[in-house]
Structure formats: C-alpha cells, structure tokens
Amino acid sequence: AVSLGRFAGAVVDAEMVPSRDEWRGEAALRVVDVGGLVEGPLPDQRGSLLIGGHYALGAAILSAAVPSVDLGYWDYQGRVDLAVAPHTHAEFVLFGSFDSLENPPLGSESDSFTTIDIEFHRLEARLVRRTDEAEVGTALRIGYDNSSIDRTLAVEALSLGPRTWVHWSLADDSHLRIGGDMLGSVGNIRSISEGSTPTVFAGRRQIRVDLPFVADAAARHAGGTFADLRVRPTEWHALELGARGDVWLVDGEPEMAADPRVRAIFYPAEAWE
C-alpha cells in the first residue's frame, strides 16, 4: 500500500480488533514469562480500555542461577477508545518494550561482546471520524528509543510523527485514499571511532559502524505524501493506481524519492483472486 513507505525491510500492516462491549481478561504463567491482558467498556459505554503486558520471570530466575548471565525483558501495551461525537472517536495507543542480554554464554575466550540493550516506547493519539462514505483521521505519534550494543554502538532519540488521511468509499468496491505523514527525530548516535576494534562474538567480527554524517547531525527528519485509487471497471478485474513521494532531511541536506505503483487484480471465479 502506498500509505506505507520509507522502510528498508518487511512491513506488517495490521488493524486492531474492535473493542469488546463486556469485560474480559486473560493471564499466562509460563517458564519464560508471565503476562496478562484486561479489556472492557468504560462507564456509560462511551469507550473502551485495554491494558496488557509481559515480564520475563524465567529470565530473572536464569540470571539468578547463572551469575555470569544477565537476561531480561518486559513489554506493555494499552489502548483507550473514546466516543467524543457521533461517528467520531479519540484513540490513544501506547506500547513499548525492553530487552537486555549481558555476557551471553556462547562463543570463545576471544569474544568481546558483553551487553545488548534494546528499549523503545510509543504513544499515538488519533482523532478519527468514520461514516459509510468516508473515513477522515489525524494522528500524532511520540516515541523514545534508547538502545546500545557493547558500548560501541548506541542510539538515544526522541521522535515526533504527525500523519493524516482521508479514505472515500466509492461505488462498486472502489475507493480513493490520500494522506501524508512526517517523522522528526532528535538525539545522539554514538559509534566506534575510526581504527578501533569492532565487536567480536562467537569468534567473528560483528559490528563496525562509522556514520559521521548521520551521527553528528543534530536532527533527522522525513516526510511523505501518497494517493491511491482503486477502480472496478468490471466484475472480473480491478485496478489500483498509487503514487508516493518522500523526502529525507539530515542536517538540512535533502534526499527525495518518487514511488509509483500499479496493481492489477483479476477474479476468474468467485472463490479465486
């Protein structure tokens, strides 16, 4: 979909299931972790609340049993959905996680790899109006990242990402979508200096990062716009025409890209696409 861009790897595009109109919960106790989830409606049926999370109980036990290993992780997620007007909802989605591994019990005596920490937090506030003919939405995402690998590569950054979109439902399974998004990031990137020894793990050189242009930049920003038209001329085929444009700004230096896309879908029978 042209609404997704600026990714170097695979993307998972998913939608959350509709909110429940009754309270429910679940809990899990496993060897590796404990976790739970609670979801239910708010008073007067004006919205819903969801809270969940995990904690690595098994990792804490392993770390206590093996002093040379320090392993841990936890994660959390939450959602609040409020009906603020007819057909209009305010949504707040919060999630984050932390993973840590110190002095892994693999490799040889020559290994210098000792620690890895990965931490991130995300909060997105959305205002969405949905009718039978259209969906109009705007959102603002706030993020915090703090990750490092053996003191040779570290990233600490704050990010701010607004986005907006409009989706019109047309006749005969057709639609038109337009929108745009931005992502601003400020923070520090610390990499190993020129001539230093890269991280070694399991007898192999693992990481060497020298990014003076990116690391020395005070801010790194990106933004894009997209348009997507789906038409269904006949019952046996559909055509999707899309275009996306993006720009990257690192220390005031712009880089631009254009991404046109065409998709043809054929329906030879009711059960085949």
mmCIF file of C-alpha atoms in Angstrom:
data_model
loop_
_atom_site.group_PDB
_atom_site.id
_atom_site.type_symbol
_atom_site.label_atom_id
_atom_site.label_comp_id
_atom_site.label_asym_id
_atom_site.label_seq_id
_atom_site.Cartn_x
_atom_site.Cartn_y
_atom_site.Cartn_z
ATOM 1 C CA ALA A 1 0.000 0.000 0.000
ATOM 2 C CA VAL A 2 1.278 3.484 -0.822
ATOM 3 C CA SER A 3 0.305 4.620 2.666
ATOM 4 C CA LEU A 4 3.412 2.734 3.863
ATOM 5 C CA GLY A 5 6.855 3.963 2.867
ATOM 6 C CA ARG A 6 10.475 4.605 3.860
ATOM 7 C CA PHE A 7 11.030 1.057 5.115
ATOM 8 C CA ALA A 8 14.200 -0.887 4.332
ATOM 9 C CA GLY A 9 12.756 -4.263 5.362
ATOM 10 C CA ALA A 10 9.489 -6.136 5.680
ATOM 11 C CA VAL A 11 6.369 -4.387 6.998
ATOM 12 C CA VAL A 12 3.489 -5.920 8.937
ATOM 13 C CA ASP A 13 0.271 -3.950 8.397
ATOM 14 C CA ALA A 14 -2.406 -4.930 10.915
ATOM 15 C CA GLU A 15 -5.600 -3.498 12.364
ATOM 16 C CA MET A 16 -6.706 -3.880 15.972
ATOM 17 C CA VAL A 17 -9.867 -5.870 16.558
ATOM 18 C CA PRO A 18 -12.966 -3.877 17.556
ATOM 19 C CA SER A 19 -13.399 -3.108 21.232
ATOM 20 C CA ARG A 20 -15.435 -5.504 23.376
ATOM 21 C CA ASP A 21 -18.704 -4.417 24.991
ATOM 22 C CA GLU A 22 -18.047 -6.544 28.082
ATOM 23 C CA TRP A 23 -15.113 -7.024 30.430
ATOM 24 C CA ARG A 24 -12.748 -9.893 29.788
ATOM 25 C CA GLY A 25 -9.246 -10.838 30.817
ATOM 26 C CA GLU A 26 -6.614 -13.482 30.490
ATOM 27 C CA ALA A 27 -3.406 -14.418 32.290
ATOM 28 C CA ALA A 28 -0.474 -16.652 31.402
ATOM 29 C CA LEU A 29 2.209 -18.232 33.575
ATOM 30 C CA ARG A 30 4.967 -19.883 31.562
ATOM 31 C CA VAL A 31 8.518 -20.982 32.242
ATOM 32 C CA VAL A 32 9.869 -17.985 30.325
ATOM 33 C CA ASP A 33 7.489 -15.228 31.398
ATOM 34 C CA VAL A 34 4.248 -14.103 32.986
ATOM 35 C CA GLY A 35 1.690 -11.953 31.239
ATOM 36 C CA GLY A 36 -1.870 -10.784 31.158
ATOM 37 C CA LEU A 37 -4.486 -8.664 29.409
ATOM 38 C CA VAL A 38 -7.647 -6.887 30.578
ATOM 39 C CA GLU A 39 -10.201 -5.265 28.275
ATOM 40 C CA GLY A 40 -13.640 -3.807 28.771
ATOM 41 C CA PRO A 41 -16.040 -0.887 28.273
ATOM 42 C CA LEU A 42 -15.797 2.437 30.055
ATOM 43 C CA PRO A 43 -18.738 3.780 32.106
ATOM 44 C CA ASP A 44 -21.830 4.776 30.111
ATOM 45 C CA GLN A 45 -20.480 2.844 27.129
ATOM 46 C CA ARG A 46 -18.578 5.924 25.943
ATOM 47 C CA GLY A 47 -15.498 3.931 25.050
ATOM 48 C CA SER A 48 -13.240 1.056 25.988
ATOM 49 C CA LEU A 49 -9.963 0.306 27.763
ATOM 50 C CA LEU A 50 -7.301 -2.333 27.080
ATOM 51 C CA ILE A 51 -4.143 -2.997 29.154
ATOM 52 C CA GLY A 52 -1.652 -5.835 28.772
ATOM 53 C CA GLY A 53 1.962 -6.783 29.312
ATOM 54 C CA HIS A 54 4.645 -9.423 29.912
ATOM 55 C CA TYR A 55 7.552 -9.827 32.309
ATOM 56 C CA ALA A 56 10.459 -12.259 31.914
ATOM 57 C CA LEU A 57 10.155 -14.170 35.180
ATOM 58 C CA GLY A 58 12.109 -17.098 33.735
ATOM 59 C CA ALA A 59 14.920 -14.782 32.659
ATOM 60 C CA ALA A 60 15.173 -13.400 36.185
ATOM 61 C CA ILE A 61 15.424 -16.944 37.564
ATOM 62 C CA LEU A 62 18.099 -17.838 34.991
ATOM 63 C CA SER A 63 20.088 -14.705 35.805
ATOM 64 C CA ALA A 64 19.966 -15.545 39.496
ATOM 65 C CA ALA A 65 21.012 -19.143 38.897
ATOM 66 C CA VAL A 66 23.842 -18.275 36.476
ATOM 67 C CA PRO A 67 25.694 -15.184 37.782
ATOM 68 C CA SER A 68 27.627 -14.732 34.524
ATOM 69 C CA VAL A 69 24.402 -14.188 32.560
ATOM 70 C CA ASP A 70 22.049 -11.258 32.947
ATOM 71 C CA LEU A 71 18.937 -11.663 30.777
ATOM 72 C CA GLY A 72 15.690 -9.740 30.996
ATOM 73 C CA TYR A 73 12.776 -8.327 29.049
ATOM 74 C CA TRP A 74 9.353 -6.830 29.528
ATOM 75 C CA ASP A 75 6.725 -5.219 27.337
ATOM 76 C CA TYR A 76 3.411 -3.436 27.720
ATOM 77 C CA GLN A 77 0.541 -2.217 25.566
ATOM 78 C CA GLY A 78 -2.573 -0.170 26.143
ATOM 79 C CA ARG A 79 -5.468 1.375 24.244
ATOM 80 C CA VAL A 80 -8.190 3.855 25.149
ATOM 81 C CA ASP A 81 -11.051 4.431 22.689
ATOM 82 C CA LEU A 82 -13.402 7.340 23.456
ATOM 83 C CA ALA A 83 -16.545 8.350 21.567
ATOM 84 C CA VAL A 84 -16.304 12.148 21.525
ATOM 85 C CA ALA A 85 -19.091 12.833 18.973
ATOM 86 C CA PRO A 86 -21.368 10.912 16.601
ATOM 87 C CA HIS A 87 -19.143 8.866 14.237
ATOM 88 C CA THR A 88 -16.026 10.412 15.850
ATOM 89 C CA HIS A 89 -13.609 8.642 18.165
ATOM 90 C CA ALA A 90 -10.451 9.662 20.004
ATOM 91 C CA GLU A 91 -7.990 6.795 20.254
ATOM 92 C CA PHE A 92 -4.828 6.533 22.352
ATOM 93 C CA VAL A 93 -2.430 3.647 21.741
ATOM 94 C CA LEU A 94 0.606 3.057 23.954
ATOM 95 C CA PHE A 95 3.193 0.275 23.730
ATOM 96 C CA GLY A 96 6.833 -0.378 24.469
ATOM 97 C CA SER A 97 9.411 -2.991 25.400
ATOM 98 C CA PHE A 98 12.839 -3.562 26.911
ATOM 99 C CA ASP A 99 15.280 -6.390 26.126
ATOM 100 C CA SER A 100 18.659 -6.888 27.783
ATOM 101 C CA LEU A 101 21.365 -9.545 27.427
ATOM 102 C CA GLU A 102 24.708 -9.370 29.212
ATOM 103 C CA ASN A 103 27.680 -11.710 28.848
ATOM 104 C CA PRO A 104 25.992 -14.436 26.746
ATOM 105 C CA PRO A 105 27.250 -17.979 27.450
ATOM 106 C CA LEU A 106 28.250 -18.633 23.816
ATOM 107 C CA GLY A 107 31.424 -18.011 21.854
ATOM 108 C CA SER A 108 35.083 -18.281 22.708
ATOM 109 C CA GLU A 109 37.574 -16.604 25.022
ATOM 110 C CA SER A 110 38.331 -14.066 22.275
ATOM 111 C CA ASP A 111 34.785 -12.716 22.354
ATOM 112 C CA SER A 112 34.471 -9.095 23.424
ATOM 113 C CA PHE A 113 30.679 -8.928 23.138
ATOM 114 C CA THR A 114 29.234 -8.307 26.607
ATOM 115 C CA THR A 115 25.904 -6.454 26.516
ATOM 116 C CA ILE A 116 22.959 -5.562 24.319
ATOM 117 C CA ASP A 117 20.051 -3.344 25.382
ATOM 118 C CA ILE A 118 17.028 -2.507 23.228
ATOM 119 C CA GLU A 119 14.345 -0.175 24.594
ATOM 120 C CA PHE A 120 11.541 1.738 22.890
ATOM 121 C CA HIS A 121 8.263 3.436 23.815
ATOM 122 C CA ARG A 122 5.477 4.712 21.532
ATOM 123 C CA LEU A 123 2.342 6.763 22.178
ATOM 124 C CA GLU A 124 -0.040 7.722 19.368
ATOM 125 C CA ALA A 125 -3.127 9.898 19.791
ATOM 126 C CA ARG A 126 -5.703 9.724 16.988
ATOM 127 C CA LEU A 127 -8.916 11.509 16.104
ATOM 128 C CA VAL A 128 -10.950 9.547 13.545
ATOM 129 C CA ARG A 129 -14.356 10.213 12.002
ATOM 130 C CA ARG A 130 -15.984 7.249 10.231
ATOM 131 C CA THR A 131 -19.151 7.263 8.140
ATOM 132 C CA ASP A 132 -20.492 4.962 5.447
ATOM 133 C CA GLU A 133 -18.956 7.177 2.760
ATOM 134 C CA ALA A 134 -15.595 8.216 4.211
ATOM 135 C CA GLU A 135 -13.022 7.980 6.964
ATOM 136 C CA VAL A 136 -11.041 11.055 7.971
ATOM 137 C CA GLY A 137 -8.270 10.813 10.515
ATOM 138 C CA THR A 138 -5.333 12.632 12.020
ATOM 139 C CA ALA A 139 -2.769 11.309 14.477
ATOM 140 C CA LEU A 140 0.332 12.328 16.388
ATOM 141 C CA ARG A 141 2.956 9.802 17.492
ATOM 142 C CA ILE A 142 5.591 10.382 20.174
ATOM 143 C CA GLY A 143 8.489 7.964 20.550
ATOM 144 C CA TYR A 144 11.568 7.340 22.664
ATOM 145 C CA ASP A 145 14.405 4.936 21.803
ATOM 146 C CA ASN A 146 17.429 4.008 23.895
ATOM 147 C CA SER A 147 19.479 1.053 22.636
ATOM 148 C CA SER A 148 23.135 0.030 22.697
ATOM 149 C CA ILE A 149 25.449 -2.817 21.749
ATOM 150 C CA ASP A 150 28.550 -3.319 23.892
ATOM 151 C CA ARG A 151 29.205 0.425 24.249
ATOM 152 C CA THR A 152 30.344 0.523 20.603
ATOM 153 C CA LEU A 153 27.004 1.468 19.075
ATOM 154 C CA ALA A 154 24.352 3.442 20.945
ATOM 155 C CA VAL A 155 21.243 5.347 19.911
ATOM 156 C CA GLU A 156 19.127 7.615 22.117
ATOM 157 C CA ALA A 157 16.448 9.620 20.354
ATOM 158 C CA LEU A 158 13.092 11.340 20.693
ATOM 159 C CA SER A 159 10.712 11.302 17.724
ATOM 160 C CA LEU A 160 7.525 13.119 16.758
ATOM 161 C CA GLY A 161 5.350 11.905 13.902
ATOM 162 C CA PRO A 162 2.113 13.542 12.742
ATOM 163 C CA ARG A 163 0.023 11.959 9.981
ATOM 164 C CA THR A 164 -3.351 12.480 8.341
ATOM 165 C CA TRP A 165 -5.503 10.584 5.865
ATOM 166 C CA VAL A 166 -8.849 10.576 4.025
ATOM 167 C CA HIS A 167 -10.489 7.432 2.646
ATOM 168 C CA TRP A 168 -13.529 7.747 0.378
ATOM 169 C CA SER A 169 -15.616 4.664 -0.402
ATOM 170 C CA LEU A 170 -16.855 4.817 -3.977
ATOM 171 C CA ALA A 171 -19.298 2.610 -5.858
ATOM 172 C CA ASP A 172 -18.585 -0.959 -6.961
ATOM 173 C CA ASP A 173 -15.812 -1.781 -4.463
ATOM 174 C CA SER A 174 -13.799 1.304 -5.439
ATOM 175 C CA HIS A 175 -12.067 3.775 -3.179
ATOM 176 C CA LEU A 176 -9.795 6.809 -3.122
ATOM 177 C CA ARG A 177 -7.220 7.408 -0.386
ATOM 178 C CA ILE A 178 -4.923 10.372 0.135
ATOM 179 C CA GLY A 179 -2.731 11.315 3.045
ATOM 180 C CA GLY A 180 0.649 12.276 4.363
ATOM 181 C CA ASP A 181 2.982 11.725 7.277
ATOM 182 C CA MET A 182 6.118 13.179 8.827
ATOM 183 C CA LEU A 183 8.702 11.918 11.322
ATOM 184 C CA GLY A 184 11.098 14.196 13.154
ATOM 185 C CA SER A 185 13.890 12.758 15.277
ATOM 186 C CA VAL A 186 16.469 14.370 17.542
ATOM 187 C CA GLY A 187 19.052 12.555 19.609
ATOM 188 C CA ASN A 188 22.501 11.034 19.702
ATOM 189 C CA ILE A 189 24.120 8.233 17.721
ATOM 190 C CA ARG A 190 27.428 7.025 19.118
ATOM 191 C CA SER A 191 29.522 4.665 17.017
ATOM 192 C CA ILE A 192 33.017 3.263 17.408
ATOM 193 C CA SER A 193 35.773 5.568 16.270
ATOM 194 C CA GLU A 194 37.963 5.068 13.221
ATOM 195 C CA GLY A 195 40.632 2.446 13.808
ATOM 196 C CA SER A 196 39.009 0.865 16.848
ATOM 197 C CA THR A 197 38.319 -2.853 17.078
ATOM 198 C CA PRO A 198 34.813 -3.970 16.079
ATOM 199 C CA THR A 199 32.670 -6.091 18.344
ATOM 200 C CA VAL A 200 33.584 -9.784 18.246
ATOM 201 C CA PHE A 201 31.098 -12.520 19.099
ATOM 202 C CA ALA A 202 31.434 -16.296 18.564
ATOM 203 C CA GLY A 203 34.867 -15.691 17.058
ATOM 204 C CA ARG A 204 33.591 -13.367 14.311
ATOM 205 C CA ARG A 205 33.680 -9.649 13.751
ATOM 206 C CA GLN A 206 30.099 -8.475 14.157
ATOM 207 C CA ILE A 207 29.649 -4.722 14.055
ATOM 208 C CA ARG A 208 31.590 -1.782 12.820
ATOM 209 C CA VAL A 209 29.659 1.433 12.286
ATOM 210 C CA ASP A 210 31.196 4.742 11.230
ATOM 211 C CA LEU A 211 28.461 7.240 10.327
ATOM 212 C CA PRO A 212 29.882 10.697 10.975
ATOM 213 C CA PHE A 213 27.374 12.460 8.700
ATOM 214 C CA VAL A 214 24.350 10.894 10.393
ATOM 215 C CA ALA A 215 25.791 10.638 13.900
ATOM 216 C CA ASP A 216 26.924 14.273 14.032
ATOM 217 C CA ALA A 217 23.604 15.626 12.744
ATOM 218 C CA ALA A 218 21.524 17.450 15.330
ATOM 219 C CA ALA A 219 18.253 16.235 13.785
ATOM 220 C CA ARG A 220 16.995 13.732 11.229
ATOM 221 C CA HIS A 221 13.579 14.205 9.613
ATOM 222 C CA ALA A 222 11.473 12.554 6.922
ATOM 223 C CA GLY A 223 8.061 13.085 5.360
ATOM 224 C CA GLY A 224 5.861 11.863 2.563
ATOM 225 C CA THR A 225 2.526 12.082 0.784
ATOM 226 C CA PHE A 226 0.516 9.419 -1.028
ATOM 227 C CA ALA A 227 -2.567 8.899 -3.197
ATOM 228 C CA ASP A 228 -4.236 5.599 -4.040
ATOM 229 C CA LEU A 229 -7.176 4.988 -6.397
ATOM 230 C CA ARG A 230 -8.900 1.626 -6.764
ATOM 231 C CA VAL A 231 -11.414 1.141 -9.579
ATOM 232 C CA ARG A 232 -13.511 -1.891 -10.506
ATOM 233 C CA PRO A 233 -14.421 -1.485 -14.207
ATOM 234 C CA THR A 234 -15.926 -4.969 -14.415
ATOM 235 C CA GLU A 235 -16.785 -7.814 -12.076
ATOM 236 C CA TRP A 236 -13.742 -9.840 -13.179
ATOM 237 C CA HIS A 237 -10.940 -7.344 -12.613
ATOM 238 C CA ALA A 238 -9.843 -4.311 -10.578
ATOM 239 C CA LEU A 239 -7.066 -1.787 -10.994
ATOM 240 C CA GLU A 240 -5.163 0.052 -8.268
ATOM 241 C CA LEU A 241 -3.136 3.156 -9.152
ATOM 242 C CA GLY A 242 -0.941 4.695 -6.498
ATOM 243 C CA ALA A 243 1.899 7.153 -6.064
ATOM 244 C CA ARG A 244 4.066 8.168 -3.136
ATOM 245 C CA GLY A 245 6.689 10.845 -2.678
ATOM 246 C CA ASP A 246 9.162 11.059 0.212
ATOM 247 C CA VAL A 247 11.898 13.381 1.392
ATOM 248 C CA TRP A 248 14.674 12.817 3.955
ATOM 249 C CA LEU A 249 16.427 15.665 5.753
ATOM 250 C CA VAL A 250 19.678 15.008 7.627
ATOM 251 C CA ASP A 251 21.323 18.139 8.986
ATOM 252 C CA GLY A 252 19.470 20.189 6.367
ATOM 253 C CA GLU A 253 20.575 18.026 3.407
ATOM 254 C CA PRO A 254 17.516 16.731 1.457
ATOM 255 C CA GLU A 255 17.118 13.472 -0.436
ATOM 256 C CA MET A 256 13.921 12.790 -2.391
ATOM 257 C CA ALA A 257 12.247 9.737 -3.882
ATOM 258 C CA ALA A 258 9.177 9.011 -6.027
ATOM 259 C CA ASP A 259 7.381 5.677 -5.856
ATOM 260 C CA PRO A 260 4.629 4.971 -8.421
ATOM 261 C CA ARG A 261 2.742 1.694 -8.083
ATOM 262 C CA VAL A 262 0.265 -0.193 -10.268
ATOM 263 C CA ARG A 263 -1.604 -3.344 -9.295
ATOM 264 C CA ALA A 264 -3.989 -5.367 -11.459
ATOM 265 C CA ILE A 265 -6.315 -7.864 -9.753
ATOM 266 C CA PHE A 266 -8.299 -10.486 -11.658
ATOM 267 C CA TYR A 267 -11.262 -12.534 -10.419
ATOM 268 C CA PRO A 268 -11.603 -15.621 -12.688
ATOM 269 C CA ALA A 269 -14.200 -17.112 -10.326
ATOM 270 C CA GLU A 270 -15.993 -16.148 -7.134
ATOM 271 C CA ALA A 271 -13.542 -18.130 -4.985
ATOM 272 C CA TRP A 272 -10.394 -17.028 -6.849
ATOM 273 C CA GLU A 273 -8.455 -13.742 -6.874
#
